[in-house]
PDB file of C-alpha atoms in Angstrom:
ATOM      1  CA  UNK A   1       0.000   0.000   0.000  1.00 48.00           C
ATOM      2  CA  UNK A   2       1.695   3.279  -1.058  1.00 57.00           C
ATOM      3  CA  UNK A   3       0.890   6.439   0.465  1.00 56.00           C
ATOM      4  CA  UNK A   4       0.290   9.578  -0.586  1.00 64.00           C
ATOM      5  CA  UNK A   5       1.993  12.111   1.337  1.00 66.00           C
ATOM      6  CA  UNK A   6       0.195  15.171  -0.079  1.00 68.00           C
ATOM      7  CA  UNK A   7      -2.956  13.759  -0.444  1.00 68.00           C
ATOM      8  CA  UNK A   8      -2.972  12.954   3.499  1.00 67.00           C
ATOM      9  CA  UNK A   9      -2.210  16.194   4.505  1.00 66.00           C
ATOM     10  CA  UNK A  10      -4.623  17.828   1.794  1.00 72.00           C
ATOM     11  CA  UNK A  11      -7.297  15.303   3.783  1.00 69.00           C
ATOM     12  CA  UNK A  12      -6.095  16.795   6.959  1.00 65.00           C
ATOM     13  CA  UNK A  13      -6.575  20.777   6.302  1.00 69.00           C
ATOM     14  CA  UNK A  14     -10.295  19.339   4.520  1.00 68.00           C
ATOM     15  CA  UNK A  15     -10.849  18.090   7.617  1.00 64.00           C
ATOM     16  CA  UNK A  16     -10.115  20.581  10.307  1.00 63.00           C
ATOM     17  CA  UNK A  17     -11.420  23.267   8.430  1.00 64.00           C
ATOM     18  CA  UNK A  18     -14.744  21.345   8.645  1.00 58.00           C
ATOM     19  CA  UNK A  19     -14.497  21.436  12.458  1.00 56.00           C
ATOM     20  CA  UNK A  20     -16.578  24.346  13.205  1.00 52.00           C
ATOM     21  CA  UNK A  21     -18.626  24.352  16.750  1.00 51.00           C
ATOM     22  CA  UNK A  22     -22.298  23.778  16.274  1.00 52.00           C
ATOM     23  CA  UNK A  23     -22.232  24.847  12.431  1.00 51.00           C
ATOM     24  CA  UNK A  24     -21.547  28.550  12.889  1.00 57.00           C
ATOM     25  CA  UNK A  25     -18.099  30.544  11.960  1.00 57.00           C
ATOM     26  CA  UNK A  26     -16.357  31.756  14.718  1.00 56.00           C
ATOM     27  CA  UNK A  27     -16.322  35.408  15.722  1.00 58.00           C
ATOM     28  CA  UNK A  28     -13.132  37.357  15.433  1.00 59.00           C
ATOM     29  CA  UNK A  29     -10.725  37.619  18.965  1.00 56.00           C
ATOM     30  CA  UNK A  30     -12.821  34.552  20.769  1.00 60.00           C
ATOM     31  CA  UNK A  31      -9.729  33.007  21.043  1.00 67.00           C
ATOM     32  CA  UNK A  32      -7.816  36.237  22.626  1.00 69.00           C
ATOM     33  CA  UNK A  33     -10.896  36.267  25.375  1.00 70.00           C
ATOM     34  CA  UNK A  34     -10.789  32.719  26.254  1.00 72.00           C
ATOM     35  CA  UNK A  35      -7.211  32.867  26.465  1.00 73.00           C
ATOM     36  CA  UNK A  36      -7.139  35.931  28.182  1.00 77.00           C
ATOM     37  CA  UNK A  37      -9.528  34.080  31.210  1.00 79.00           C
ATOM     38  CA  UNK A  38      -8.544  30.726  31.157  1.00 83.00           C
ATOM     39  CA  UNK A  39      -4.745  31.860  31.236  1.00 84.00           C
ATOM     40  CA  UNK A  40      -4.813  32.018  35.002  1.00 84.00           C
ATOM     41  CA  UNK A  41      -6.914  29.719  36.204  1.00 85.00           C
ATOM     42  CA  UNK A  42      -4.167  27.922  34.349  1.00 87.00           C
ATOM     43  CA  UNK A  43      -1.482  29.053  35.919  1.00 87.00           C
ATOM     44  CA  UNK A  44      -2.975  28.519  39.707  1.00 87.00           C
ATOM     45  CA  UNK A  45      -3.223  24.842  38.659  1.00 89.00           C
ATOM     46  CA  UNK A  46      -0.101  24.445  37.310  1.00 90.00           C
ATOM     47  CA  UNK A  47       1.738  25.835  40.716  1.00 87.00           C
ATOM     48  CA  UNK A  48      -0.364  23.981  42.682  1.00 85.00           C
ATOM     49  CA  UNK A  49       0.183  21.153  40.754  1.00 90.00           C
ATOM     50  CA  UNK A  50       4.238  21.791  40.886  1.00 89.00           C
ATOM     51  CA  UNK A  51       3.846  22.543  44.927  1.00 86.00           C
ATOM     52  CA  UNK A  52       2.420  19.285  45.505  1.00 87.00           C
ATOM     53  CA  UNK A  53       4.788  17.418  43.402  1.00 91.00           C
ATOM     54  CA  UNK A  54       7.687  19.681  45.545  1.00 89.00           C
ATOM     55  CA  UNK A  55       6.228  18.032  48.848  1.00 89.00           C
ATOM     56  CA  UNK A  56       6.020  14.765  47.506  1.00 92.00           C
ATOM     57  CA  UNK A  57      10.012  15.386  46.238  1.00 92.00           C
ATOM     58  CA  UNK A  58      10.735  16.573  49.891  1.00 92.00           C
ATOM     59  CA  UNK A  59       9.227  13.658  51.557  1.00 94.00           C
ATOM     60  CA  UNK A  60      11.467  11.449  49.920  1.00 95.00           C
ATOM     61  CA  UNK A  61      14.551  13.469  50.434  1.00 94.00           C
ATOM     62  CA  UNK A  62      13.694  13.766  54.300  1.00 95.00           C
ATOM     63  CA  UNK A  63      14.168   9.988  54.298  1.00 96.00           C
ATOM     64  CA  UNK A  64      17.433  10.109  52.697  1.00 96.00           C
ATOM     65  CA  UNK A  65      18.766  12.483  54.618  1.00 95.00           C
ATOM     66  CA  UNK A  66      17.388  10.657  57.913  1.00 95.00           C
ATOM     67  CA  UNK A  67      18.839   7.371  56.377  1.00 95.00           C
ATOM     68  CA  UNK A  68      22.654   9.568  56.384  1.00 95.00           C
ATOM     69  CA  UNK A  69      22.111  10.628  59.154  1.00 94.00           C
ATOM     70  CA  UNK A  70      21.341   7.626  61.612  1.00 92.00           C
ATOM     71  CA  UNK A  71      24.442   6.301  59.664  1.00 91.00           C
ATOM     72  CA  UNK A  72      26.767   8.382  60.599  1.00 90.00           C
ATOM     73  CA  UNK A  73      25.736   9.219  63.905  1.00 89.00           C
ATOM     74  CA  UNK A  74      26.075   4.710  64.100  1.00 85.00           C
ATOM     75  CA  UNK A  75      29.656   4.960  62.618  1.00 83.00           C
ATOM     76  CA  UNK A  76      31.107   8.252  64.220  1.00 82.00           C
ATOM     77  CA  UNK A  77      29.436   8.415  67.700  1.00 79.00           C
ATOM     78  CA  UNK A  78      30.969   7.957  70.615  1.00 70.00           C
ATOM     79  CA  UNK A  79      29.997   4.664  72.792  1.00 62.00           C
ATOM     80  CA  UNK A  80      31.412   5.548  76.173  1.00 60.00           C
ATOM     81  CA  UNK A  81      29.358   7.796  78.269  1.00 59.00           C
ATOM     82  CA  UNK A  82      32.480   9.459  79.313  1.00 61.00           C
ATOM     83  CA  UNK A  83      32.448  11.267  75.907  1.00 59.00           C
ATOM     84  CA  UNK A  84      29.115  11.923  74.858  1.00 62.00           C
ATOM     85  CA  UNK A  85      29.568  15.594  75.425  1.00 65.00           C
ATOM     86  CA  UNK A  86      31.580  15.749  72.201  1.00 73.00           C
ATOM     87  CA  UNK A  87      29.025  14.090  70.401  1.00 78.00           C
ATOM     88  CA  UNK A  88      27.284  17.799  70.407  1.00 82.00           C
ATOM     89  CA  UNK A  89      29.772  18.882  67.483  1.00 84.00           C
ATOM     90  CA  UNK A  90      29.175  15.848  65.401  1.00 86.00           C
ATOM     91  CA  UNK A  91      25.264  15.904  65.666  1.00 88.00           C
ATOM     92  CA  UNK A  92      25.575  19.482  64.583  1.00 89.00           C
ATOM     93  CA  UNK A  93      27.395  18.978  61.618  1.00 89.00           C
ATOM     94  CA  UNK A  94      25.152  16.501  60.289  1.00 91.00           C
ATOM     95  CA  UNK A  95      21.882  18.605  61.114  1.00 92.00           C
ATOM     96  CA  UNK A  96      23.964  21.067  59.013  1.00 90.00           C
ATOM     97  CA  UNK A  97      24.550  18.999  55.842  1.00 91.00           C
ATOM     98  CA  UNK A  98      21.007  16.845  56.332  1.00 92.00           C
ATOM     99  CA  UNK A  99      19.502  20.631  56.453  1.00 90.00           C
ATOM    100  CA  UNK A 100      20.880  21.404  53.406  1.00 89.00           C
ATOM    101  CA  UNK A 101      20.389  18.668  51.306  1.00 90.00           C
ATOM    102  CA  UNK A 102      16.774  18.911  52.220  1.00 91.00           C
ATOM    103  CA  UNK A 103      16.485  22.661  50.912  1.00 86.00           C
ATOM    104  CA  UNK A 104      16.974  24.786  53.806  1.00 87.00           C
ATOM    105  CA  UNK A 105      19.874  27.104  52.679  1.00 75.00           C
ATOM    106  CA  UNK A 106      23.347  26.715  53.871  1.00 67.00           C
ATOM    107  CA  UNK A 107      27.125  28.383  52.747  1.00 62.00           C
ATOM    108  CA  UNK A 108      27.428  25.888  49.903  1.00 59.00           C
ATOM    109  CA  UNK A 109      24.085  25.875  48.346  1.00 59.00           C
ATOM    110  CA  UNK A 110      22.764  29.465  46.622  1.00 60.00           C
ATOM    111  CA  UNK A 111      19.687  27.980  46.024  1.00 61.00           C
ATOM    112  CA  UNK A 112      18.233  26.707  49.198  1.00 60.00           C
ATOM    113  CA  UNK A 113      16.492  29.852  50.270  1.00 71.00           C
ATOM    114  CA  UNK A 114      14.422  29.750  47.050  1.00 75.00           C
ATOM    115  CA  UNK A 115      13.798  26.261  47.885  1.00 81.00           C
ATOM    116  CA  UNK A 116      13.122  26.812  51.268  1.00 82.00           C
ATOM    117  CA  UNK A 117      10.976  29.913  50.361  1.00 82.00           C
ATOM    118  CA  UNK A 118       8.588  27.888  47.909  1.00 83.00           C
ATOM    119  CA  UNK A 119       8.172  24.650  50.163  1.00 84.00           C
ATOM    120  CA  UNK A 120       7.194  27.112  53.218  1.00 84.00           C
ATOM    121  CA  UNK A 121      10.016  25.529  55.481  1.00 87.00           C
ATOM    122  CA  UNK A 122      10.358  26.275  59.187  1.00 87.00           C
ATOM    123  CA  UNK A 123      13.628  26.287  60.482  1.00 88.00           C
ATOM    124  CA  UNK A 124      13.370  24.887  63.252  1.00 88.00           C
ATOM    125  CA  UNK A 125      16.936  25.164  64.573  1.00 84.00           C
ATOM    126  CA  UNK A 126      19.996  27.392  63.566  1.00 83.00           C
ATOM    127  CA  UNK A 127      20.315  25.025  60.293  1.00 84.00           C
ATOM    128  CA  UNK A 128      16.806  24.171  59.832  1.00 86.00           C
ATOM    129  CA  UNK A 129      15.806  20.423  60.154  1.00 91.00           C
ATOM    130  CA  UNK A 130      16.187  19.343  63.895  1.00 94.00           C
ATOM    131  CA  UNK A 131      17.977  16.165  64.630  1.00 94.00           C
ATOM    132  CA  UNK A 132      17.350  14.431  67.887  1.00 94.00           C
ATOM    133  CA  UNK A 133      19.275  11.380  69.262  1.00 91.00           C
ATOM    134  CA  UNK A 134      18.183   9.380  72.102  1.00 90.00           C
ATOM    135  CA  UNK A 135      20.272   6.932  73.616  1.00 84.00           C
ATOM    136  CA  UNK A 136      19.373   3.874  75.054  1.00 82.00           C
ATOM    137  CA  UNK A 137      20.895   0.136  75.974  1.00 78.00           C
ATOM    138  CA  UNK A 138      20.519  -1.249  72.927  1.00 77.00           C
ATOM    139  CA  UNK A 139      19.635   1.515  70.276  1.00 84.00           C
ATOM    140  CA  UNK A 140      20.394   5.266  69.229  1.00 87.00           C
ATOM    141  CA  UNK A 141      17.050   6.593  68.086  1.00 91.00           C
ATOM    142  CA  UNK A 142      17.894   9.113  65.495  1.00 94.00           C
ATOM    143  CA  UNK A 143      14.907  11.531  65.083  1.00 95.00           C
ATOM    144  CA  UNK A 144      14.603  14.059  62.103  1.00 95.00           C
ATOM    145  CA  UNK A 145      12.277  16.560  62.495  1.00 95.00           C
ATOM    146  CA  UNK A 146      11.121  19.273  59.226  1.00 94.00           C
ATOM    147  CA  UNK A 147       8.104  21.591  59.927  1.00 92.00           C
ATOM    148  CA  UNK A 148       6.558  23.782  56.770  1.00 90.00           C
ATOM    149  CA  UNK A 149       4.040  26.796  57.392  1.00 88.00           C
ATOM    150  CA  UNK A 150       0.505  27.037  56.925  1.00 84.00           C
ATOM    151  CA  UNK A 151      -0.906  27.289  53.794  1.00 78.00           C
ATOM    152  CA  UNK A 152      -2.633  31.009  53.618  1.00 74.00           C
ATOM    153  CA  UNK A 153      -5.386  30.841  51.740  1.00 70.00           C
ATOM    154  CA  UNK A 154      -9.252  32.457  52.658  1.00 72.00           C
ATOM    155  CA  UNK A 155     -11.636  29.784  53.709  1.00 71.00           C
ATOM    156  CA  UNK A 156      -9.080  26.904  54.040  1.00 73.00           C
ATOM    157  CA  UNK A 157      -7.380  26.389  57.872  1.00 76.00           C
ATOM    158  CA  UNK A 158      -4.765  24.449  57.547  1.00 76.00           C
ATOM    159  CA  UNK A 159      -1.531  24.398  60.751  1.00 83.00           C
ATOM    160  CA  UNK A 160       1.562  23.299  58.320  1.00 84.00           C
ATOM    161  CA  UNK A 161       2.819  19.807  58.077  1.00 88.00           C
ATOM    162  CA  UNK A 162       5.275  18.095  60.270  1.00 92.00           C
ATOM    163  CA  UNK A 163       7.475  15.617  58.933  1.00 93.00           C
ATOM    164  CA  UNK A 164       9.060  13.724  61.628  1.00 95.00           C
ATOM    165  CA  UNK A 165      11.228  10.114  60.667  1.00 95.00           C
ATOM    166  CA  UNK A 166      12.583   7.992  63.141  1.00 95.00           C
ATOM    167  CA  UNK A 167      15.479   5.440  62.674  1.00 94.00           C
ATOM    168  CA  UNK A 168      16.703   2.868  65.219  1.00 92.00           C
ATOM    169  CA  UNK A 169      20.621   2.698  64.816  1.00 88.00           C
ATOM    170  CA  UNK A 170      22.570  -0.352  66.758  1.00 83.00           C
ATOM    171  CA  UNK A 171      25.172  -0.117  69.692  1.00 75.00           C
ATOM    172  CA  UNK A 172      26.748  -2.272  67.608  1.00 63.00           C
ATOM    173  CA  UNK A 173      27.671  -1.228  63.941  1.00 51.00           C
ATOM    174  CA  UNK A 174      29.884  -4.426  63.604  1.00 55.00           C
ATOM    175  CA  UNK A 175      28.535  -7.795  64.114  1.00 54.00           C
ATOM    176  CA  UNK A 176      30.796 -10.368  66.393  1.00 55.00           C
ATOM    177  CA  UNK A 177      32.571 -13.069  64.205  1.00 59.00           C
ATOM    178  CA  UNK A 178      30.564 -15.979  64.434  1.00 58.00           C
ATOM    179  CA  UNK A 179      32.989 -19.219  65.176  1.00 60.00           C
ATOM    180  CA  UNK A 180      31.413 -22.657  64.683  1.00 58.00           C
ATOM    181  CA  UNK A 181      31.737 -24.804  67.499  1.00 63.00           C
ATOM    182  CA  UNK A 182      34.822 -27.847  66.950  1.00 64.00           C
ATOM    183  CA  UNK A 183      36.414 -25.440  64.207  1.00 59.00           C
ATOM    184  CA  UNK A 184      39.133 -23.573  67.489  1.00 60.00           C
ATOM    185  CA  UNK A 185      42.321 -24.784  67.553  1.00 58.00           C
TER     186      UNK A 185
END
């Protein structure tokens, strides 16, 4: 079957020039007005569309960031009590580059306070995320805390979101060499 390039396209103009609404011609600048009031209604959709997608982006880079930073609080903590007082620098300086990776703006990224500024963050320390770390016997519970504003819109109360991920780090980072039994010299 051979095709006939020009006749397809000559089949195409017939066609849409046949497409007239309801049989009547249309009126000159309809298209100017309806793109004149539909233009932004438009544009509310698509930032509300891109602000939701932005949340959904920062949800998922709140658990990466709590994921680096329950491990290395696990591999760069301190496990004697004697020296957990100098665990205060290290916590800080991964609030600091957990904060930053999330959006919140820090010395190495320019644009984190346009980030910050568009997903409503609250800082909610010095850097912005808050970190928490409980000790107990047997785990570290690493706690990352990111807070956004309210949205301010008439006729809508809403109080912000609060994203809050917990992780469970081990005492123990490395497991104790198993030996089976008869195999000791």
């Amino acid at each position: 079957m051979i095709f006939d390039i020009r006749g397809i396209f000559s089949f195409l103009a017939r066609f849409l020039s046949g497409c007239r609404t309801s049989g009547r011609q249309r009126r000159r600048g309809q298209a100017t007005t309806e793109t004149v009031l539909l233009f932004p209604l438009f544009m509310f959709f698509l930032f509300a569309f891109a602000k939701v997608y932005a949340l959904l982006i920062l949800v998922q880079k709140i658990e990466i960031a709590s994921y680096y930073a329950a491990r290395r609080w696990q591999l760069e903590s301190h496990r004697n009590v004697n020296y957990v007082g100098s665990d205060n620098r290290l916590q800080d300086d991964i609030e600091a580059k957990a904060s930053e990776y999330i959006g919140f703006g820090g010395p190495s990224n320019q644009y984190g306070d346009t980030t910050e500024k568009f997903l409503d963050l609250v800082r909610l320390t010095g850097h912005g995320a808050k970190i928490d770390i409980n000790r107990t016997q047997v785990w570290q519970v690493v706690t990352l805390t990111v807070k956004t504003r309210p949205i301010n819109m008439p006729f809508y109360r809403s109080s912000g979101f609060t994203f809050e991920v917990t992780k469970y780090v081990p005492n123990r980072d490395r497991p104790i060499a198993f030996v089976l039994p008869g195999l000791q010299n």
